[in-house]
Coordinates of C-alpha atoms and ligand atoms in Angstrom, one line a residue:
M874 CA 110.7 114.0 97.5
P875 CA 110.1 111.6 100.4
D876 CA 108.6 108.3 99.4
K877 CA 105.0 108.4 100.8
T878 CA 104.2 104.7 100.1
W879 CA 102.0 103.7 103.0
W880 CA 103.7 100.4 103.7
K881 CA 107.1 102.0 103.9
N882 CA 106.0 104.8 106.2
G883 CA 103.6 102.6 108.2
I884 CA 103.5 100.2 111.1
V885 CA 101.8 96.8 110.7
Y886 CA 99.8 95.4 113.7
Q887 CA 99.1 91.7 113.6
I888 CA 95.8 90.4 115.1
Y889 CA 95.2 86.8 115.8
P890 CA 91.5 86.9 115.3
R891 CA 90.6 84.0 117.6
S892 CA 92.1 85.9 120.5
Y893 CA 91.5 89.6 120.0
Q894 CA 87.9 90.2 121.0
D895 CA 84.9 88.0 121.2
S896 CA 81.5 89.7 120.4
N897 CA 79.1 86.8 120.5
N898 CA 80.4 85.1 123.6
D899 CA 81.4 81.7 122.3
G900 CA 84.9 82.2 123.8
I901 CA 86.5 82.8 120.3
G902 CA 87.3 86.2 118.9
D903 CA 85.6 87.5 115.8
L904 CA 85.4 90.2 113.2
E905 CA 82.8 92.2 115.0
G906 CA 85.0 92.1 118.1
I907 CA 87.9 93.5 116.1
R908 CA 85.6 96.2 114.8
R909 CA 84.7 97.2 118.3
R910 CA 88.4 97.6 119.1
L911 CA 89.3 99.8 116.1
D912 CA 89.5 102.9 118.2
Y913 CA 92.1 101.3 120.4
I914 CA 94.1 100.3 117.3
A915 CA 93.8 103.7 115.7
E916 CA 94.9 105.4 119.0
L917 CA 98.0 103.2 119.1
G918 CA 99.0 105.0 116.0
V919 CA 99.7 102.0 113.8
N920 CA 98.8 102.2 110.1
A921 CA 97.8 98.8 109.0
V922 CA 96.2 95.7 110.6
W923 CA 97.1 92.2 109.4
I924 CA 94.5 89.7 110.4
S925 CA 95.5 86.0 110.5
P926 CA 93.2 83.7 108.4
I927 CA 89.4 84.4 108.7
F928 CA 88.3 82.0 106.0
P929 CA 86.1 78.9 106.3
S930 CA 88.2 76.3 108.0
P931 CA 87.8 73.1 110.0
M932 CA 90.5 74.7 112.3
A933 CA 92.9 71.8 112.3
D934 CA 95.6 74.5 112.2
F935 CA 93.3 77.3 113.4
G936 CA 92.5 78.8 110.1
Y937 CA 95.8 77.9 108.2
D938 CA 93.7 75.1 106.7
I939 CA 91.3 76.8 104.4
A940 CA 88.2 75.2 102.9
D941 CA 87.1 78.2 100.9
Y942 CA 89.3 81.0 99.8
C943 CA 86.5 83.4 99.1
G944 CA 84.3 83.2 102.2
I945 CA 84.3 84.0 105.9
E946 CA 84.5 81.4 108.6
P947 CA 81.2 81.5 110.5
I948 CA 83.0 81.5 113.9
F949 CA 84.4 84.8 112.8
G950 CA 81.2 86.2 111.3
T951 CA 79.9 86.9 107.8
I952 CA 81.0 88.6 104.7
E953 CA 78.8 91.5 105.7
D954 CA 80.8 91.7 109.0
F955 CA 83.9 91.7 106.9
D956 CA 82.7 94.5 104.6
R957 CA 81.7 96.6 107.6
L958 CA 85.0 96.0 109.3
I959 CA 87.1 97.0 106.3
G960 CA 84.8 100.0 105.8
E961 CA 85.5 101.2 109.3
V962 CA 89.2 100.3 109.0
H963 CA 89.5 102.5 106.0
A964 CA 87.3 105.3 107.6
R965 CA 90.0 105.6 110.2
G966 CA 92.7 105.9 107.6
L967 CA 94.0 102.4 108.3
K968 CA 94.9 99.7 105.9
M969 CA 93.8 96.1 106.0
I970 CA 96.1 93.2 105.2
L971 CA 94.8 89.6 105.0
D972 CA 96.5 86.3 105.4
F973 CA 96.8 84.3 102.2
V974 CA 97.6 80.6 102.5
P975 CA 98.5 79.3 99.1
N976 CA 100.8 76.4 99.9
H977 CA 98.0 74.1 101.1
T978 CA 94.3 73.9 101.5
S979 CA 92.3 72.1 104.1
D980 CA 91.6 68.4 103.3
Q981 CA 88.0 69.6 103.5
H982 CA 88.4 72.0 100.6
P983 CA 86.1 70.8 97.7
W984 CA 89.2 70.8 95.4
F985 CA 90.8 68.2 97.5
G986 CA 87.6 66.2 97.8
E987 CA 87.6 66.0 94.0
S988 CA 91.3 65.4 93.7
R989 CA 91.2 62.4 96.0
R990 CA 88.2 60.9 94.3
S991 CA 90.1 59.2 91.5
K992 CA 93.4 59.3 89.7
S993 CA 91.7 60.6 86.6
N994 CA 89.8 63.4 88.3
P995 CA 90.4 66.7 86.6
K996 CA 91.6 68.1 89.9
R997 CA 93.9 65.2 90.6
D998 CA 97.0 67.2 89.6
W999 CA 95.9 70.2 91.7
Y1000 CA 97.6 68.4 94.6
I1001 CA 100.8 66.4 94.9
W1002 CA 100.1 62.7 94.5
R1003 CA 102.8 60.0 94.1
D1004 CA 102.9 56.2 94.1
P1005 CA 104.4 54.4 97.1
K1006 CA 107.9 53.0 96.8
P1007 CA 107.9 49.3 95.9
D1008 CA 107.9 48.4 99.6
G1009 CA 104.8 50.5 100.2
S1010 CA 106.6 53.3 102.0
P1011 CA 106.3 57.0 101.2
P1012 CA 107.7 58.4 98.0
N1013 CA 110.6 60.2 99.7
N1014 CA 111.9 61.1 103.1
W1015 CA 110.3 64.5 103.5
I1016 CA 109.1 65.3 107.0
S1017 CA 106.1 67.4 108.0
N1018 CA 106.8 70.6 109.8
F1019 CA 104.6 69.3 112.6
G1020 CA 106.4 65.9 112.8
G1021 CA 106.1 62.6 111.1
S1022 CA 106.2 61.8 107.4
A1023 CA 105.0 64.6 105.1
W1024 CA 103.1 61.9 103.1
S1025 CA 99.7 60.4 103.8
F1026 CA 98.4 57.3 102.1
D1027 CA 95.0 57.4 100.5
D1028 CA 93.5 53.9 100.5
A1029 CA 90.9 54.8 97.8
T1030 CA 93.4 55.4 95.0
G1031 CA 96.5 53.8 96.4
Q1032 CA 98.7 56.9 96.3
Y1033 CA 100.3 59.2 98.8
Y1034 CA 99.6 62.9 99.0
Y1035 CA 102.2 65.4 100.2
H1036 CA 101.6 67.8 103.1
A1037 CA 104.3 70.1 104.4
F1038 CA 102.2 70.6 107.6
L1039 CA 99.3 68.5 108.9
A1040 CA 97.7 65.6 106.9
E1041 CA 94.7 67.9 107.0
Q1042 CA 96.6 70.5 105.0
P1043 CA 97.4 68.9 101.6
D1044 CA 99.9 70.9 99.5
L1045 CA 98.6 72.4 96.3
N1046 CA 100.6 71.8 93.1
W1047 CA 101.7 75.2 92.0
R1048 CA 103.2 73.8 88.9
N1049 CA 99.7 73.4 87.6
P1050 CA 98.5 76.6 85.8
E1051 CA 94.9 76.0 86.8
V1052 CA 95.9 76.2 90.4
R1053 CA 97.7 79.4 89.9
E1054 CA 94.7 80.9 88.1
A1055 CA 92.3 79.8 90.8
M1056 CA 94.5 81.3 93.5
H1057 CA 95.0 84.5 91.6
D1058 CA 91.3 84.8 91.4
A1059 CA 91.0 84.3 95.1
L1060 CA 93.4 87.2 95.6
R1061 CA 91.4 89.4 93.2
F1062 CA 88.2 88.5 95.1
W1063 CA 89.6 90.2 98.2
L1064 CA 91.5 93.0 96.4
R1065 CA 88.2 94.0 94.8
R1066 CA 86.7 94.1 98.3
G1067 CA 89.3 96.7 99.2
V1068 CA 91.9 94.6 100.9
D1069 CA 95.2 96.5 100.9
G1070 CA 97.6 93.6 100.8
F1071 CA 98.4 90.1 101.8
R1072 CA 100.8 88.3 104.1
V1073 CA 101.5 85.2 102.2
D1074 CA 101.9 82.1 104.4
V1075 CA 105.1 80.0 103.9
I1076 CA 105.6 81.5 100.5
W1077 CA 109.0 79.9 99.9
H1078 CA 107.4 76.5 100.3
L1079 CA 105.3 76.8 97.1
M1080 CA 107.9 75.4 94.8
K1081 CA 109.5 72.1 95.5
D1082 CA 112.1 70.0 93.7
P1083 CA 110.3 68.7 90.6
E1084 CA 112.2 65.4 91.1
M1085 CA 111.2 65.3 94.7
R1086 CA 114.6 64.1 95.8
D1087 CA 115.3 63.0 99.4
N1088 CA 116.4 65.8 101.7
P1089 CA 119.9 65.2 103.1
P1090 CA 120.3 64.6 106.9
D1091 CA 121.3 67.5 109.0
P1092 CA 124.5 66.5 110.8
N1093 CA 123.9 69.1 113.5
Y1094 CA 120.5 67.7 114.4
K1095 CA 120.1 67.0 118.2
P1096 CA 117.4 64.9 119.7
G1097 CA 114.9 67.1 121.5
R1098 CA 114.6 69.3 118.4
P1099 CA 111.5 69.0 116.2
E1100 CA 111.8 66.1 113.8
I1101 CA 111.7 68.4 110.8
D1102 CA 115.2 69.7 111.8
S1103 CA 116.7 66.2 111.3
L1104 CA 116.8 66.9 107.6
Q1105 CA 118.1 69.9 105.7
Q1106 CA 115.2 71.3 103.7
V1107 CA 117.1 71.4 100.5
Y1108 CA 114.6 69.9 98.1
S1109 CA 111.2 70.2 99.9
N1110 CA 110.9 74.0 99.4
G1111 CA 112.5 77.1 97.9
H1112 CA 113.1 75.6 94.4
H1113 CA 114.2 78.5 92.1
D1114 CA 111.0 78.4 90.2
I1115 CA 109.5 80.1 93.2
Y1116 CA 110.5 83.6 91.9
G1117 CA 108.1 83.3 89.0
V1118 CA 105.3 82.3 91.3
V1119 CA 105.9 85.2 93.7
N1120 CA 106.0 87.5 90.7
G1121 CA 102.7 86.1 89.5
M1122 CA 101.1 87.2 92.8
R1123 CA 102.9 90.5 92.6
R1124 CA 101.4 91.1 89.2
V1125 CA 97.9 90.4 90.4
L1126 CA 98.4 93.0 93.1
E1127 CA 99.6 95.4 90.6
E1128 CA 96.3 95.3 88.8
F1129 CA 95.2 97.4 91.7
D1130 CA 96.6 100.6 93.3
E1131 CA 99.1 100.6 96.2
R1132 CA 98.7 97.1 97.5
V1133 CA 101.4 95.3 99.4
L1134 CA 102.7 91.8 99.1
I1135 CA 104.4 90.4 102.3
G1136 CA 106.0 87.0 102.3
E1137 CA 106.4 84.8 105.3
I1138 CA 109.9 83.4 104.8
Y1139 CA 112.1 81.6 107.3
L1140 CA 115.4 81.5 105.5
P1141 CA 118.9 82.7 106.1
V1142 CA 119.2 86.4 105.2
E1143 CA 121.1 86.0 102.0
R1144 CA 118.3 83.8 100.7
L1145 CA 115.6 85.9 102.3
V1146 CA 116.5 89.0 100.3
T1147 CA 116.3 87.2 97.0
Y1148 CA 112.5 87.2 97.6
Y1149 CA 112.4 90.9 96.7
G1150 CA 113.0 89.7 93.2
T1151 CA 114.7 91.7 90.5
A1152 CA 113.9 94.6 88.3
E1153 CA 112.8 92.1 85.6
L1154 CA 111.0 89.8 88.0
P1155 CA 109.8 91.8 91.1
G1156 CA 108.9 89.7 94.1
A1157 CA 107.5 90.5 97.5
H1158 CA 107.5 94.1 98.6
L1159 CA 108.4 92.9 102.1
P1160 CA 109.9 89.5 102.6
F1161 CA 109.3 89.3 106.4
N1162 CA 112.5 89.7 108.3
F1163 CA 112.3 87.5 111.4
Q1164 CA 115.9 88.0 112.5
L1165 CA 115.0 89.9 115.7
I1166 CA 113.1 86.9 116.9
F1167 CA 116.2 84.7 116.8
A1168 CA 119.1 87.1 117.4
P1169 CA 121.0 86.8 120.7
W1170 CA 120.1 89.8 122.7
K1171 CA 123.6 91.4 122.7
P1172 CA 124.7 94.7 121.1
E1173 CA 127.4 93.1 118.9
A1174 CA 125.1 90.4 117.6
L1175 CA 122.3 92.8 116.9
A1176 CA 124.6 95.3 115.2
K1177 CA 126.1 92.6 113.0
M1178 CA 122.7 91.4 112.0
I1179 CA 121.4 94.9 111.2
E1180 CA 124.4 95.8 109.1
E1181 CA 124.5 92.5 107.3
Y1182 CA 120.8 92.8 106.4
E1183 CA 121.2 96.4 105.3
S1184 CA 124.1 95.5 103.1
L1185 CA 122.3 92.6 101.5
L1186 CA 119.2 94.5 100.6
P1187 CA 118.8 94.7 96.8
E1188 CA 118.6 98.1 95.1
G1189 CA 115.2 99.5 96.0
G1190 CA 114.4 96.8 98.5
W1191 CA 112.7 98.2 101.5
P1192 CA 113.7 96.7 104.9
N1193 CA 111.3 95.4 107.5
W1194 CA 111.5 94.0 111.0
V1195 CA 109.3 91.7 113.0
L1196 CA 109.5 91.2 116.8
G1197 CA 106.9 88.5 117.3
N1198 CA 104.0 86.6 115.8
H1199 CA 101.6 83.8 116.5
D1200 CA 104.2 81.1 115.9
Q1201 CA 107.0 82.4 118.1
K1202 CA 107.5 82.8 121.8
R1203 CA 106.5 86.4 122.8
I1204 CA 109.3 88.9 123.1
A1205 CA 108.6 89.5 126.8
A1206 CA 108.8 85.8 127.4
R1207 CA 112.2 85.7 125.5
I1208 CA 114.0 88.6 127.1
G1209 CA 111.9 89.7 130.1
Q1210 CA 109.7 92.7 130.8
D1211 CA 112.5 95.2 131.2
Q1212 CA 114.2 94.4 127.9
A1213 CA 110.8 94.1 126.1
R1214 CA 110.6 97.8 126.5
V1215 CA 114.0 98.3 124.9
A1216 CA 113.0 95.8 122.2
A1217 CA 110.0 98.0 121.5
M1218 CA 112.3 101.0 121.0
L1219 CA 114.6 99.0 118.7
L1220 CA 111.7 97.7 116.6
L1221 CA 110.2 101.1 116.2
T1222 CA 113.5 103.0 115.4
L1223 CA 115.1 100.6 113.0
R1224 CA 115.0 101.4 109.3
G1225 CA 112.2 99.5 107.7
T1226 CA 108.5 98.7 108.2
P1227 CA 107.9 97.3 111.8
T1228 CA 105.4 94.6 112.5
M1229 CA 104.0 94.5 116.0
Y1230 CA 102.1 91.5 117.4
Y1231 CA 98.9 92.1 119.3
G1232 CA 99.5 92.0 123.1
D1233 CA 103.2 92.8 123.0
E1234 CA 102.2 96.4 123.5
I1235 CA 100.9 95.4 127.0
G1236 CA 103.8 93.2 127.7
M1237 CA 102.0 89.9 127.4
A1238 CA 104.5 87.2 128.1
Y1239 CA 104.5 83.4 128.6
V1240 CA 101.2 81.9 129.6
D1241 CA 101.3 78.4 131.0
I1242 CA 99.0 76.1 129.2
P1243 CA 98.0 73.0 131.2
P1244 CA 98.3 69.8 129.1
E1245 CA 94.5 69.3 129.0
A1246 CA 94.1 72.8 127.5
V1247 CA 96.6 72.4 124.7
Q1248 CA 95.2 73.4 121.3
D1249 CA 98.2 73.7 119.0
P1250 CA 98.3 70.7 116.7
W1251 CA 102.1 70.9 116.5
E1252 CA 102.3 70.5 120.3
R1253 CA 99.9 67.6 120.2
N1254 CA 102.1 65.9 117.5
E1255 CA 105.4 66.6 119.2
P1256 CA 104.6 67.3 122.8
G1257 CA 107.1 68.7 125.3
L1258 CA 109.8 70.0 123.0
G1259 CA 109.0 73.6 124.0
F1260 CA 107.4 74.6 120.7
N1261 CA 103.8 74.9 121.9
R1262 CA 102.4 78.0 120.1
D1263 CA 99.4 78.4 122.4
P1264 CA 101.2 80.7 124.9
Q1265 CA 101.6 83.4 122.3
R1266 CA 97.9 83.0 121.2
T1267 CA 96.1 83.7 124.4
P1268 CA 93.2 86.2 124.6
M1269 CA 94.0 89.9 124.6
Q1270 CA 93.8 91.5 128.0
W1271 CA 91.4 94.4 127.9
D1272 CA 90.4 95.1 131.5
S1273 CA 90.2 93.5 134.9
S1274 CA 86.7 92.0 134.5
A1275 CA 86.2 88.2 134.1
H1276 CA 88.2 86.8 131.2
A1277 CA 90.0 90.1 130.8
G1278 CA 87.1 91.6 128.9
F1279 CA 87.8 89.3 126.0
S1280 CA 84.6 87.3 126.3
T1281 CA 81.9 86.5 128.8
A1282 CA 82.4 82.8 128.0
T1283 CA 85.4 80.7 128.9
P1284 CA 87.9 81.5 126.2
W1285 CA 89.3 78.9 123.8
L1286 CA 92.8 79.3 125.5
P1287 CA 93.4 80.4 129.0
V1288 CA 93.8 84.1 129.8
S1289 CA 97.1 85.1 131.4
P1290 CA 96.7 85.1 135.2
R1291 CA 98.4 88.4 135.2
Y1292 CA 95.5 90.1 133.5
P1293 CA 94.0 91.9 136.5
E1294 CA 97.0 94.3 136.5
Q1295 CA 98.2 93.7 132.9
N1296 CA 95.4 95.0 130.8
V1297 CA 94.7 97.8 128.4
E1298 CA 92.5 99.7 130.8
A1299 CA 94.9 99.6 133.7
L1300 CA 98.0 100.3 131.6
S1301 CA 96.4 103.2 129.8
S1302 CA 96.1 105.2 133.0
D1303 CA 99.7 104.5 134.0
S1304 CA 101.8 107.0 132.2
G1305 CA 104.9 104.9 132.7
S1306 CA 103.4 101.6 131.3
I1307 CA 104.7 99.7 128.4
L1308 CA 101.5 100.5 126.6
N1309 CA 102.1 104.2 126.8
L1310 CA 105.7 103.6 125.9
Y1311 CA 104.5 101.9 122.7
R1312 CA 102.2 104.8 122.0
K1313 CA 105.0 107.3 122.5
L1314 CA 107.3 105.3 120.2
V1315 CA 104.7 105.0 117.5
A1316 CA 104.0 108.8 117.8
A1317 CA 107.8 109.6 117.6
R1318 CA 108.1 107.4 114.5
R1319 CA 105.2 109.2 112.9
Q1320 CA 106.6 112.7 113.9
H1321 CA 110.2 112.1 112.8
Q1322 CA 110.8 111.2 109.2
A1323 CA 114.3 110.4 110.2
L1324 CA 112.8 107.5 112.1
S1325 CA 110.2 106.3 109.5
I1326 CA 112.2 106.7 106.3
G1327 CA 115.6 108.1 107.3
S1328 CA 119.0 106.4 106.7
F1329 CA 120.7 104.2 109.3
R1330 CA 124.2 104.6 110.7
L1331 CA 125.6 102.3 113.4
L1332 CA 127.4 104.2 116.1
H1333 CA 128.3 101.8 118.9
S1334 CA 127.9 98.2 119.8
E1335 CA 130.0 97.2 122.7
G1336 CA 129.4 96.1 126.3
D1337 CA 125.7 96.6 126.9
L1338 CA 125.2 99.6 124.6
L1339 CA 123.8 99.6 121.1
S1340 CA 123.4 103.0 119.5
Y1341 CA 122.7 104.2 116.0
E1342 CA 121.6 107.3 114.1
R1343 CA 118.7 107.8 111.8
Q1344 CA 118.8 110.8 109.4
H1345 CA 116.5 112.4 106.9
G1346 CA 117.5 115.6 105.3
D1347 CA 118.9 117.7 108.2
Q1348 CA 116.9 115.9 110.8
R1349 CA 119.1 113.6 112.9
V1350 CA 117.9 111.3 115.7
V1351 CA 120.2 109.1 117.8
I1352 CA 119.0 105.9 119.6
F1353 CA 120.7 104.6 122.6
L1354 CA 119.8 101.1 124.0
N1355 CA 121.1 99.7 127.2
L1356 CA 120.7 96.0 126.9
G1357 CA 121.8 95.3 130.4
G1358 CA 120.9 95.8 134.0
G1359 CA 123.7 98.2 134.9
E1360 CA 124.3 101.9 134.2
V1361 CA 126.1 102.6 130.9
E1362 CA 128.0 105.6 129.7
A1363 CA 126.9 107.0 126.4
Q1364 CA 127.9 109.8 124.1
L1365 CA 126.4 111.7 121.3
P1366 CA 128.5 111.7 118.1
E1367 CA 130.6 114.7 117.0
S1368 CA 130.5 116.6 120.3
R1369 CA 126.8 117.2 119.8
T1370 CA 124.2 117.7 122.6
G1371 CA 120.6 116.6 122.4
A1372 CA 117.1 116.4 123.8
V1373 CA 115.3 113.3 124.9
V1374 CA 112.3 112.5 122.7
V1375 CA 111.4 109.2 124.5
S1376 CA 112.9 107.1 127.3
T1377 CA 111.8 103.5 127.8
L1378 CA 111.7 104.0 131.5
G1379 CA 108.6 105.3 133.1
E1380 CA 110.2 107.8 135.4
P1381 CA 111.0 111.1 133.8
R1382 CA 114.6 112.1 133.2
E1383 CA 116.2 115.4 132.2
E1384 CA 115.2 116.5 128.8
K1385 CA 118.4 118.2 127.8
L1386 CA 121.5 116.0 127.4
G1387 CA 125.1 117.0 127.3
N1388 CA 127.5 115.3 125.0
S1389 CA 127.9 112.4 127.3
F1390 CA 125.5 111.0 129.9
I1391 CA 124.5 107.9 131.8
L1392 CA 121.9 105.5 130.5
R1393 CA 120.0 103.9 133.4
P1394 CA 119.7 100.1 133.7
H1395 CA 117.5 98.8 130.8
E1396 CA 117.0 102.3 129.5
G1397 CA 116.6 103.1 125.9
L1398 CA 116.5 106.7 124.6
I1399 CA 115.6 108.5 121.4
V1400 CA 117.5 111.7 121.3
S1401 CA 117.0 114.5 118.8
E1402 CA 119.3 117.5 118.3
Ligands
NOJ1876 C1 102.8 79.5 109.0 C2 101.8 80.0 109.9 O1 102.2 81.2 110.5 C3 101.5 78.9 110.9 O2 100.7 79.3 112.0 C4 101.0 77.7 110.2 O3 100.8 76.6 111.1 C5 101.8 77.3 109.1 N1 102.3 78.4 108.3 C6 101.1 76.4 108.1 O4 100.1 77.2 107.4

């Protein structure tokens, strides 16, 4: 019996809500805007939308600084807008995943307001407060992910508080049972409203070394890298008590039917897979696998990565793949438009749940952000290192009207100058466009169980060619990816012949293939028997 679990069969589509569709013309996207675009999303064929944080927030980190876990940020709309949106999402047979940001709150969260009031406040221990060293310096050498010390001094009480990100994002103390309870209740609040799962922000950060020892220096650190890289993050996150905390969230989700727990985790793969947990202590259903984002774009490297990941998955652990998100340079900016199409085929034919990032389906690439338009707090703290996250957060390009149909007002980030040609409307009517390629790939994945839930077998990874087979029952599908700009000779296994299901290239090619054939430059093929 094939496993029908929706998050195994499905495709996740990430929306950065500030940039998807503005409905009230303030230049910032909102929930009503997303609602108006649901037909587009449903037509893409994806199964679930994950929306980056929509909760009340001072927006120091654009919603990843939450001031109320059980409300809706007025910029994005109201709780009624949310209920309407989720109702319409479900009416289309789609699922809705929300972002959950448990590691830190906003410094404007009432909990932190109380916590900082006095050392004896009942919420003091909800955050991580420590005395200065005798010389007045921070309690240890931990560095913020956005640069500078991870400790901020609070004059009123003479202690430092810890923040893995901005000073406006104080870390919660997950060792305090009251914190866990309060956060579990926040999860339940949304689960009761019908939310189908959560993507949990920096989940591996939740547990730190109880002794808060100094992190050791990283001998490989090179100036020009972000300051956080100067230390190995040995003690500041990933303490083994984390598995109990993840399991606690999992248990909350299991109070409800069929919900999914996704963990945002940037760790080496052998540590990443530990976040699936164990039979006794189940963890995340899907610890996000970001390896495609960092892998060299070479067949051998990709093959090694896929096989290693497959071999490390624990019993029952379902794989997943992510090509981009709001923190990482877009795929088309990393490998170019031609290969972005090949990458789309790779993402949607690998074994495991794929996560797509809004705009990648129309080939959105790098958008130059002039210094005066920079919004990203990381870029403001550590300018010029090449880590500005704004270029991957620019408004979705819907049509060729002003501001790409995103808003009638000036958007919060510049729209790509390529929008007059690169937009949903224009690309929809071009049968060879990347958008229509995505639609075909998604449809192929839905039509072929071999692609959605079949097994994986590597066939070839030399020169510019990567090929592999997916199989379910007697259905076999072979994927050929030409990662280069020249022609490549390819061959079906075991003297078989086949039929082309999808080519990444717009121009049609022969449907029937002999045992060996030529892949055109930058061509990817899905071939069935
Ligand atoms: C990861 C999020 O994806 C990123 O956008 C955010 O800045 C940090 N976590 C802090 O919440």
